[in-house]
Coordinates of C-alpha atoms and ligand atoms in Angstrom, one line a residue:
X1 CA -58.1 -3.1 -42.8
X2 CA -61.2 -5.0 -42.1
X3 CA -61.1 -8.0 -44.4
X4 CA -63.9 -10.4 -45.0
X5 CA -62.3 -13.5 -46.4
X6 CA -64.4 -16.3 -47.9
X7 CA -62.9 -19.8 -48.0
X8 CA -60.4 -18.9 -45.2
X9 CA -60.3 -22.4 -43.8
X10 CA -58.9 -23.9 -47.1
X11 CA -55.4 -24.0 -48.4
X12 CA -54.8 -20.5 -49.8
X13 CA -57.5 -18.8 -47.8
X14 CA -55.9 -19.9 -44.6
X15 CA -52.5 -18.6 -45.7
X16 CA -54.2 -15.2 -46.4
X17 CA -55.9 -15.2 -43.0
X18 CA -52.7 -16.1 -41.1
X19 CA -50.7 -13.4 -43.0
X20 CA -53.5 -10.8 -42.6
X21 CA -53.7 -11.3 -38.9
X22 CA -49.9 -11.1 -38.6
X23 CA -50.0 -7.8 -40.5
X24 CA -52.4 -6.4 -38.0
X25 CA -55.7 -6.6 -40.0
X26 CA -59.1 -7.6 -38.7
X27 CA -60.4 -10.7 -40.4
X28 CA -63.8 -12.3 -40.6
X29 CA -63.4 -15.7 -42.1
X30 CA -66.5 -17.0 -43.8
X31 CA -66.4 -20.7 -44.7
X32 CA -68.9 -23.5 -45.2
X33 CA -66.3 -26.0 -44.0
X34 CA -66.6 -28.4 -46.8
X35 CA -64.5 -31.6 -47.0
X36 CA -61.6 -29.3 -48.2
X37 CA -61.6 -27.0 -45.1
X38 CA -59.8 -27.6 -41.9
X39 CA -60.1 -25.4 -38.8
X40 CA -56.6 -26.6 -37.9
X41 CA -55.3 -24.4 -40.8
X42 CA -56.2 -21.3 -38.8
X43 CA -55.8 -22.6 -35.3
X44 CA -52.7 -20.4 -34.8
X45 CA -54.7 -17.2 -35.2
X46 CA -58.1 -18.4 -33.8
X47 CA -57.4 -16.7 -30.4
X48 CA -56.6 -13.4 -31.9
X49 CA -59.0 -10.6 -30.9
X50 CA -58.8 -9.5 -34.5
X51 CA -60.1 -12.8 -35.9
X52 CA -63.7 -13.9 -36.3
X53 CA -65.2 -17.0 -37.9
X54 CA -68.6 -17.6 -39.4
X55 CA -69.6 -21.0 -40.8
X56 CA -71.8 -20.1 -43.7
X57 CA -72.5 -21.0 -47.3
X58 CA -71.8 -18.1 -49.6
X59 CA -74.8 -19.1 -51.6
X60 CA -77.0 -17.9 -48.7
X61 CA -77.4 -14.4 -49.9
X62 CA -79.6 -13.0 -47.1
X63 CA -77.1 -14.3 -44.5
X64 CA -74.2 -12.9 -46.4
X65 CA -75.9 -9.6 -46.8
X66 CA -76.5 -9.4 -43.0
X67 CA -73.0 -10.5 -42.2
X68 CA -71.4 -7.9 -44.4
X69 CA -73.6 -5.2 -43.1
X70 CA -72.6 -6.1 -39.5
X71 CA -68.9 -6.5 -40.1
X72 CA -68.5 -3.5 -42.4
X73 CA -65.4 -4.8 -44.4
X74 CA -63.0 -2.5 -46.2
X75 CA -62.4 -5.4 -48.6
X76 CA -64.1 -8.7 -49.4
X77 CA -61.5 -11.2 -50.5
X78 CA -63.4 -14.0 -52.3
X79 CA -61.6 -17.3 -52.3
X80 CA -64.4 -19.8 -51.4
X81 CA -64.7 -22.3 -54.2
X82 CA -64.8 -26.0 -55.2
X83 CA -61.2 -26.3 -56.5
X84 CA -60.3 -29.9 -57.6
X85 CA -60.4 -30.4 -61.3
X86 CA -60.8 -34.2 -61.0
X87 CA -63.8 -33.8 -58.8
X88 CA -65.3 -31.3 -61.2
X89 CA -65.1 -34.1 -63.9
X90 CA -66.7 -36.7 -61.6
X91 CA -69.5 -34.3 -60.4
X92 CA -69.8 -30.8 -61.7
X93 CA -72.9 -29.8 -59.7
X94 CA -71.2 -28.4 -56.6
X95 CA -68.8 -26.4 -58.8
X96 CA -71.7 -24.7 -60.7
X97 CA -73.4 -24.0 -57.4
X98 CA -70.5 -22.6 -55.3
X99 CA -68.3 -21.1 -58.0
X100 CA -71.1 -19.5 -60.1
X101 CA -74.2 -19.1 -57.9
X102 CA -72.0 -18.5 -54.8
X103 CA -70.1 -15.7 -56.5
X104 CA -73.3 -14.2 -57.8
X105 CA -74.8 -14.3 -54.3
X106 CA -71.7 -12.5 -52.9
X107 CA -71.6 -9.9 -55.6
X108 CA -75.3 -9.1 -54.8
X109 CA -74.7 -9.0 -51.1
X110 CA -71.8 -6.5 -51.6
X111 CA -73.9 -4.5 -54.0
X112 CA -76.5 -4.1 -51.3
X113 CA -73.7 -3.0 -48.9
X114 CA -72.4 -0.3 -51.3
X115 CA -75.9 0.9 -52.2
X116 CA -76.9 1.1 -48.5
X117 CA -74.2 3.7 -48.2
X118 CA -72.5 1.8 -45.4
X119 CA -69.4 0.7 -47.3
X120 CA -66.2 2.8 -47.0
X121 CA -65.4 5.0 -50.0
X122 CA -62.5 2.9 -51.1
X123 CA -64.3 -0.5 -50.6
X124 CA -63.1 -3.3 -52.9
X125 CA -64.4 -6.7 -54.0
X126 CA -61.4 -8.8 -54.7
X127 CA -62.3 -11.9 -56.8
X128 CA -59.6 -14.6 -56.6
X129 CA -59.4 -16.8 -59.6
X130 CA -57.1 -19.1 -61.6
X131 CA -55.0 -19.2 -64.7
X132 CA -57.1 -22.2 -65.9
X133 CA -59.7 -19.8 -67.2
X134 CA -57.3 -19.1 -70.1
X135 CA -57.2 -22.8 -71.2
X136 CA -54.1 -24.6 -72.4
X137 CA -50.9 -23.4 -74.0
X138 CA -48.7 -25.1 -76.6
X139 CA -44.9 -25.3 -76.2
X140 CA -44.5 -21.5 -76.2
X141 CA -46.2 -18.4 -75.1
X142 CA -47.6 -17.1 -71.8
X143 CA -51.0 -16.1 -70.4
X144 CA -51.4 -12.3 -70.1
X145 CA -54.3 -10.4 -68.7
X146 CA -55.6 -10.0 -72.3
X147 CA -55.5 -13.7 -73.2
X148 CA -58.9 -15.0 -74.3
X149 CA -60.9 -17.2 -72.0
X150 CA -60.9 -20.8 -73.1
X151 CA -61.8 -23.0 -70.1
X152 CA -61.7 -26.7 -70.7
X153 CA -62.9 -28.4 -67.4
X154 CA -66.1 -28.0 -65.5
X155 CA -63.9 -26.4 -62.7
X156 CA -62.3 -23.8 -65.0
X157 CA -65.5 -23.1 -66.8
X158 CA -67.2 -22.4 -63.5
X159 CA -64.3 -20.1 -62.4
X160 CA -64.4 -18.4 -65.8
X161 CA -68.1 -17.8 -65.3
X162 CA -67.5 -16.3 -61.9
X163 CA -64.8 -14.0 -63.4
X164 CA -67.4 -12.8 -66.0
X165 CA -69.9 -12.1 -63.3
X166 CA -67.4 -10.1 -61.3
X167 CA -66.5 -8.1 -64.5
X168 CA -70.2 -7.5 -65.3
X169 CA -71.0 -6.3 -61.7
X170 CA -68.1 -3.8 -62.1
X171 CA -69.3 -2.6 -65.6
X172 CA -73.0 -2.5 -64.8
X173 CA -73.3 -1.6 -61.2
X174 CA -69.9 0.1 -60.6
X175 CA -68.8 -2.6 -58.2
X176 CA -65.2 -1.9 -57.3
X177 CA -63.9 -5.3 -58.5
X178 CA -60.3 -6.3 -58.6
X179 CA -59.6 -9.8 -60.2
X180 CA -56.5 -11.9 -59.8
X181 CA -55.7 -15.0 -61.8
X182 CA -53.0 -17.2 -60.3
X183 CA -51.0 -20.3 -61.3
X184 CA -50.6 -23.6 -59.4
X185 CA -49.9 -23.1 -55.7
X186 CA -48.0 -25.4 -53.4
X187 CA -47.0 -25.3 -49.7
X188 CA -48.2 -26.2 -46.2
X189 CA -51.8 -27.1 -45.5
X190 CA -52.7 -28.2 -49.1
X191 CA -55.5 -30.8 -49.1
X192 CA -54.1 -34.3 -49.7
X193 CA -55.8 -34.8 -53.1
X194 CA -53.7 -32.3 -55.1
X195 CA -50.6 -33.4 -56.9
X196 CA -47.9 -32.2 -54.4
X197 CA -49.3 -33.7 -51.2
X198 CA -50.4 -36.9 -53.1
X199 CA -46.8 -37.3 -54.2
X200 CA -45.3 -36.6 -50.7
X201 CA -47.7 -38.7 -48.7
X202 CA -47.8 -41.7 -51.1
X203 CA -44.0 -41.7 -51.2
X204 CA -43.8 -41.6 -47.4
X205 CA -46.2 -44.5 -47.2
X206 CA -44.4 -46.5 -49.9
X207 CA -47.5 -46.4 -52.2
X208 CA -47.5 -45.8 -56.0
X209 CA -47.1 -42.2 -57.1
X210 CA -49.8 -41.7 -59.8
X211 CA -48.6 -39.5 -62.7
X212 CA -51.3 -38.8 -65.3
X213 CA -50.6 -39.7 -68.9
X214 CA -46.9 -39.3 -69.8
X215 CA -46.3 -36.7 -67.1
X216 CA -45.4 -34.1 -69.8
X217 CA -48.0 -31.6 -68.8
X218 CA -46.5 -28.3 -67.6
X219 CA -47.6 -26.2 -64.6
X220 CA -46.2 -22.9 -63.3
X221 CA -45.7 -23.3 -59.6
X222 CA -46.0 -20.6 -56.9
X223 CA -45.3 -20.9 -53.2
X224 CA -48.6 -20.3 -51.3
X225 CA -47.1 -17.6 -49.0
X226 CA -46.0 -15.6 -52.1
X227 CA -49.6 -15.9 -53.4
X228 CA -51.0 -14.7 -50.1
X229 CA -48.6 -11.7 -50.2
X230 CA -49.7 -10.9 -53.8
X231 CA -53.4 -11.1 -52.8
X232 CA -53.0 -8.8 -49.8
X233 CA -51.3 -6.3 -52.0
X234 CA -54.0 -6.5 -54.7
X235 CA -56.7 -6.3 -52.0
X236 CA -55.2 -3.0 -50.7
X237 CA -53.7 -1.3 -53.7
X238 CA -55.2 -3.1 -56.8
X239 CA -57.1 -0.7 -59.1
X240 CA -60.8 -1.5 -59.4
X241 CA -61.7 -2.7 -62.9
X242 CA -58.2 -4.2 -63.3
X243 CA -57.1 -7.8 -63.5
X244 CA -53.7 -9.0 -62.3
X245 CA -52.0 -12.3 -63.3
X246 CA -49.9 -14.0 -60.5
X247 CA -47.4 -16.7 -61.2
X248 CA -44.2 -18.2 -60.0
X249 CA -42.1 -18.1 -63.2
X250 CA -41.4 -21.7 -62.4
X251 CA -42.6 -24.0 -65.1
X252 CA -42.0 -27.7 -64.7
X253 CA -43.3 -30.8 -66.4
X254 CA -45.2 -33.0 -63.9
X255 CA -42.7 -35.8 -64.2
X256 CA -39.7 -33.4 -63.5
X257 CA -41.6 -32.0 -60.5
X258 CA -42.4 -35.4 -59.1
X259 CA -38.8 -36.5 -59.5
X260 CA -37.7 -33.3 -57.7
X261 CA -39.9 -34.2 -54.8
X262 CA -38.6 -37.8 -54.8
X263 CA -35.0 -36.5 -54.7
X264 CA -35.8 -34.2 -51.8
X265 CA -37.4 -37.1 -49.9
X266 CA -34.4 -39.3 -50.7
X267 CA -32.2 -36.6 -49.2
X268 CA -34.4 -35.9 -46.1
X269 CA -34.9 -39.6 -45.3
X270 CA -31.5 -41.0 -46.2
X271 CA -30.4 -44.1 -44.3
X272 CA -29.2 -47.6 -45.0
X273 CA -32.7 -49.0 -45.9
X274 CA -33.8 -45.9 -47.9
X275 CA -34.7 -46.7 -51.6
X276 CA -35.0 -44.1 -54.3
X277 CA -38.6 -42.8 -54.1
X278 CA -38.6 -42.5 -57.9
X279 CA -39.2 -46.2 -58.0
X280 CA -42.7 -45.6 -56.8
X281 CA -43.7 -43.5 -59.9
X282 CA -46.6 -45.1 -61.8
X283 CA -48.0 -43.7 -65.0
X284 CA -51.8 -43.9 -64.9
X285 CA -54.7 -43.1 -67.2
X286 CA -54.8 -39.4 -68.2
X287 CA -57.3 -36.8 -67.0
X288 CA -59.9 -36.1 -69.7
X289 CA -59.4 -32.7 -71.3
X290 CA -56.1 -32.4 -69.5
X291 CA -54.7 -28.9 -70.2
X292 CA -51.2 -29.3 -71.6
X293 CA -49.4 -26.2 -70.3
X294 CA -49.9 -23.2 -68.2
X295 CA -47.5 -20.3 -67.9
X296 CA -48.2 -16.9 -66.4
X297 CA -46.8 -13.6 -67.5
X298 CA -46.9 -11.6 -64.2
X299 CA -45.2 -8.4 -65.5
X300 CA -48.2 -6.3 -64.6
X301 CA -48.4 -7.1 -60.9
X302 CA -44.6 -6.8 -60.6
X303 CA -44.7 -3.4 -62.3
X304 CA -47.9 -1.9 -60.9
X305 CA -48.0 -3.4 -57.4
X306 CA -44.3 -4.1 -56.7
X307 CA -44.8 -7.8 -56.0
X308 CA -42.4 -10.6 -56.9
X309 CA -42.2 -14.2 -55.7
X310 CA -39.7 -14.4 -52.8
X311 CA -39.0 -18.1 -52.8
X312 CA -37.5 -20.3 -55.6
X313 CA -39.2 -23.5 -56.4
X314 CA -36.2 -25.4 -55.0
X315 CA -36.4 -23.6 -51.7
X316 CA -40.2 -23.7 -51.5
X317 CA -40.5 -27.4 -52.4
X318 CA -38.0 -28.4 -49.8
X319 CA -39.8 -26.3 -47.1
X320 CA -43.0 -28.0 -48.2
X321 CA -41.7 -31.5 -48.0
X322 CA -40.2 -30.7 -44.6
X323 CA -43.6 -29.3 -43.5
X324 CA -45.4 -32.5 -44.4
X325 CA -42.7 -34.6 -42.6
X326 CA -43.1 -32.5 -39.5
X327 CA -46.9 -32.3 -39.6
X328 CA -47.9 -35.9 -40.1
X329 CA -50.8 -35.4 -37.6
X330 CA -52.3 -32.8 -39.8
X331 CA -52.7 -35.0 -42.9
X332 CA -53.2 -38.2 -40.9
X333 CA -56.2 -36.6 -39.2
X334 CA -57.7 -35.6 -42.6
X335 CA -57.3 -39.1 -43.9
X336 CA -58.6 -40.7 -40.7
X337 CA -61.8 -38.6 -41.0
X338 CA -62.1 -39.9 -44.6
X339 CA -63.0 -38.1 -47.8
X340 CA -64.2 -39.3 -51.2
X341 CA -61.2 -39.5 -53.5
X342 CA -61.9 -38.3 -57.0
X343 CA -62.3 -41.4 -59.2
X344 CA -59.4 -40.5 -61.4
X345 CA -56.8 -40.9 -58.7
X346 CA -55.2 -44.2 -58.6
X347 CA -56.5 -45.4 -62.0
X348 CA -54.0 -47.6 -63.6
X349 CA -53.3 -47.5 -67.4
Ligands
NAD401 P1 -59.5 -25.2 -51.2 O1 -60.3 -26.2 -51.8 O2 -58.3 -25.6 -50.4 O3 -60.4 -24.4 -50.2 C1 -61.7 -23.9 -50.5 C2 -62.4 -23.4 -49.3 O4 -63.6 -22.8 -49.7 C3 -62.6 -24.4 -48.3 O5 -62.3 -24.0 -47.0 C4 -64.2 -24.7 -48.4 O6 -64.8 -25.1 -47.2 C5 -64.6 -23.3 -48.8 N1 -65.9 -23.3 -49.5 C6 -66.3 -24.2 -50.5 N2 -67.6 -24.0 -50.9 C7 -68.0 -23.0 -50.1 C8 -69.3 -22.3 -49.9 N3 -70.3 -22.6 -50.7 N4 -69.4 -21.4 -49.0 C9 -68.4 -21.0 -48.2 N5 -67.2 -21.6 -48.2 C10 -67.0 -22.6 -49.2 O7 -59.1 -24.1 -52.3 P2 -57.7 -23.4 -52.5 O8 -56.8 -24.2 -53.3 O9 -57.3 -22.8 -51.3 O10 -58.2 -22.2 -53.6 C11 -58.8 -21.0 -53.0 C12 -59.2 -20.1 -54.2 O11 -58.0 -19.8 -55.0 C13 -60.2 -20.7 -55.2 O12 -61.1 -19.7 -55.6 C14 -59.4 -21.2 -56.3 O13 -60.1 -21.2 -57.5 C15 -58.3 -20.2 -56.4 N6 -57.0 -20.7 -56.9 C16 -56.4 -21.8 -56.4 C17 -55.1 -22.2 -56.9 C18 -54.4 -23.4 -56.4 O14 -53.4 -23.8 -56.9 N7 -54.9 -24.1 -55.4 C19 -54.5 -21.4 -57.9 C20 -55.2 -20.3 -58.4 C21 -56.4 -19.9 -57.9
DAU402 O1 -53.5 -23.6 -62.2 C1 -54.2 -23.3 -61.0 C2 -55.0 -24.5 -60.6 O2 -54.1 -25.4 -60.0 C3 -56.1 -24.2 -59.5 O3 -57.0 -23.3 -60.1 C4 -56.8 -25.4 -59.0 O4 -57.7 -25.1 -58.0 C5 -55.7 -26.4 -58.5 O5 -56.3 -27.6 -58.1 C6 -54.7 -26.6 -59.6 O6 -55.2 -27.4 -60.6 P1 -54.4 -28.6 -61.3 O7 -55.4 -29.5 -62.0 O8 -53.3 -28.1 -62.1 O9 -53.8 -29.3 -60.0 P2 -53.6 -30.8 -59.5 O10 -52.8 -30.7 -58.3 O11 -54.9 -31.5 -59.5 O12 -52.7 -31.4 -60.7 C7 -51.5 -30.8 -61.1 C8 -51.0 -31.6 -62.3 O13 -50.6 -32.9 -61.9 C9 -52.0 -31.7 -63.4 O14 -51.4 -31.7 -64.7 C10 -52.6 -33.1 -63.2 C11 -51.4 -33.9 -62.6 N1 -51.7 -34.9 -61.6 C12 -52.6 -34.6 -60.5 C13 -52.8 -35.5 -59.5 C14 -53.8 -35.2 -58.4 C15 -51.1 -36.2 -61.6 O15 -50.3 -36.4 -62.6 N2 -51.4 -37.1 -60.6 C16 -52.2 -36.8 -59.6 O16 -52.4 -37.7 -58.7

């Protein structure tokens, strides 16, 4: 397969790129290299003859059209996005631009590719999205592919808009669009502003671990390698016009998850001077419009594409903690280069 992956220098995109190369595919990684990107995430495959990289903004439609025409992908896997909810609250503009205008630009570039007659017969546009488009659940129920869209943050509204564009390009222009909506990912190479790396790194540095509100919000966690596996299956065998939900069947309240990570750290770093990391937990001001609960019903992708998560949350979280312990240079470099922290992080009650 010739895969054009957007956002392949980010957290999930780089997992897709690494796995695609290991499976023998050709990959063109298109990434603007925003603050969230890191070339180190794909350093392990950068020397492969089957790997190419282009630093480009997906909003640049003429450049994207030319690139697609040259590379002639079998599939475009579109992951590039602004992704941090707190940043979208502090400054929505980049989210509207990349997530909506950028997706439009890419859909148009691929429409040109298909209309020019150069695309292969079974070409697919795989639009990668989030469960946050469905809004927030109460204590019971799960999101299915038929759940109504009720986005609550600028991030999720922009992603929901991009899903709608992808759908419309399929219905109106016959674009062969496959959409996937996934729950919260965790694992190696996650940028240190999201919950899991914030908890691990703050705990290692003896700093407060900020938990928003009461910590009773629920997320459904999936190991990033399992998401990459699901995405590569959907990209190859997903049916155009269909949506597939992807989730980990691993719901946890934030506070339970934070305590789980603290316990793993206690175990990994035990010694006479070690203190329980839980002592660092600090409840801080809540996120505005904070979605209470996400839970994904992933029956369809399990049934139709034969995918299931391979790693339990206990195994995956321990592997993740160990990765951050063994790869301090990766996150210390990011912090040394500096990045604006979303204003919400670190706010005390
Ligand atoms: P990330 O923030 O780690 O990486 C995003 C990447 O996109 C970065 O490499 C960045 O440089 C690139 N990018 C941003 N704007 C761009 C532009 N205009 N042109 C080209 N490249 C650009 O994101 P992630 O967490 O890996 O998420 C990837 C995708 O998966 C996103 O579409 C996100 O909505 C979706 N998703 C994420 C999660 C999650 O838990 N992280 C869950 C479900 C779905
Ligand atoms: O559900 C999928 C989504 O998961 C993706 O679409 C997003 O791109 C991704 O960022 C993630 O969104 P969340 O807002 O759920 O992830 P985040 O890591 O920011 O927060 C997870 C939960 O933890 C959420 O309830 C807010 C809370 N939180 C977050 C941070 C950063 C804290 O309590 N403290 C924190 O410091």
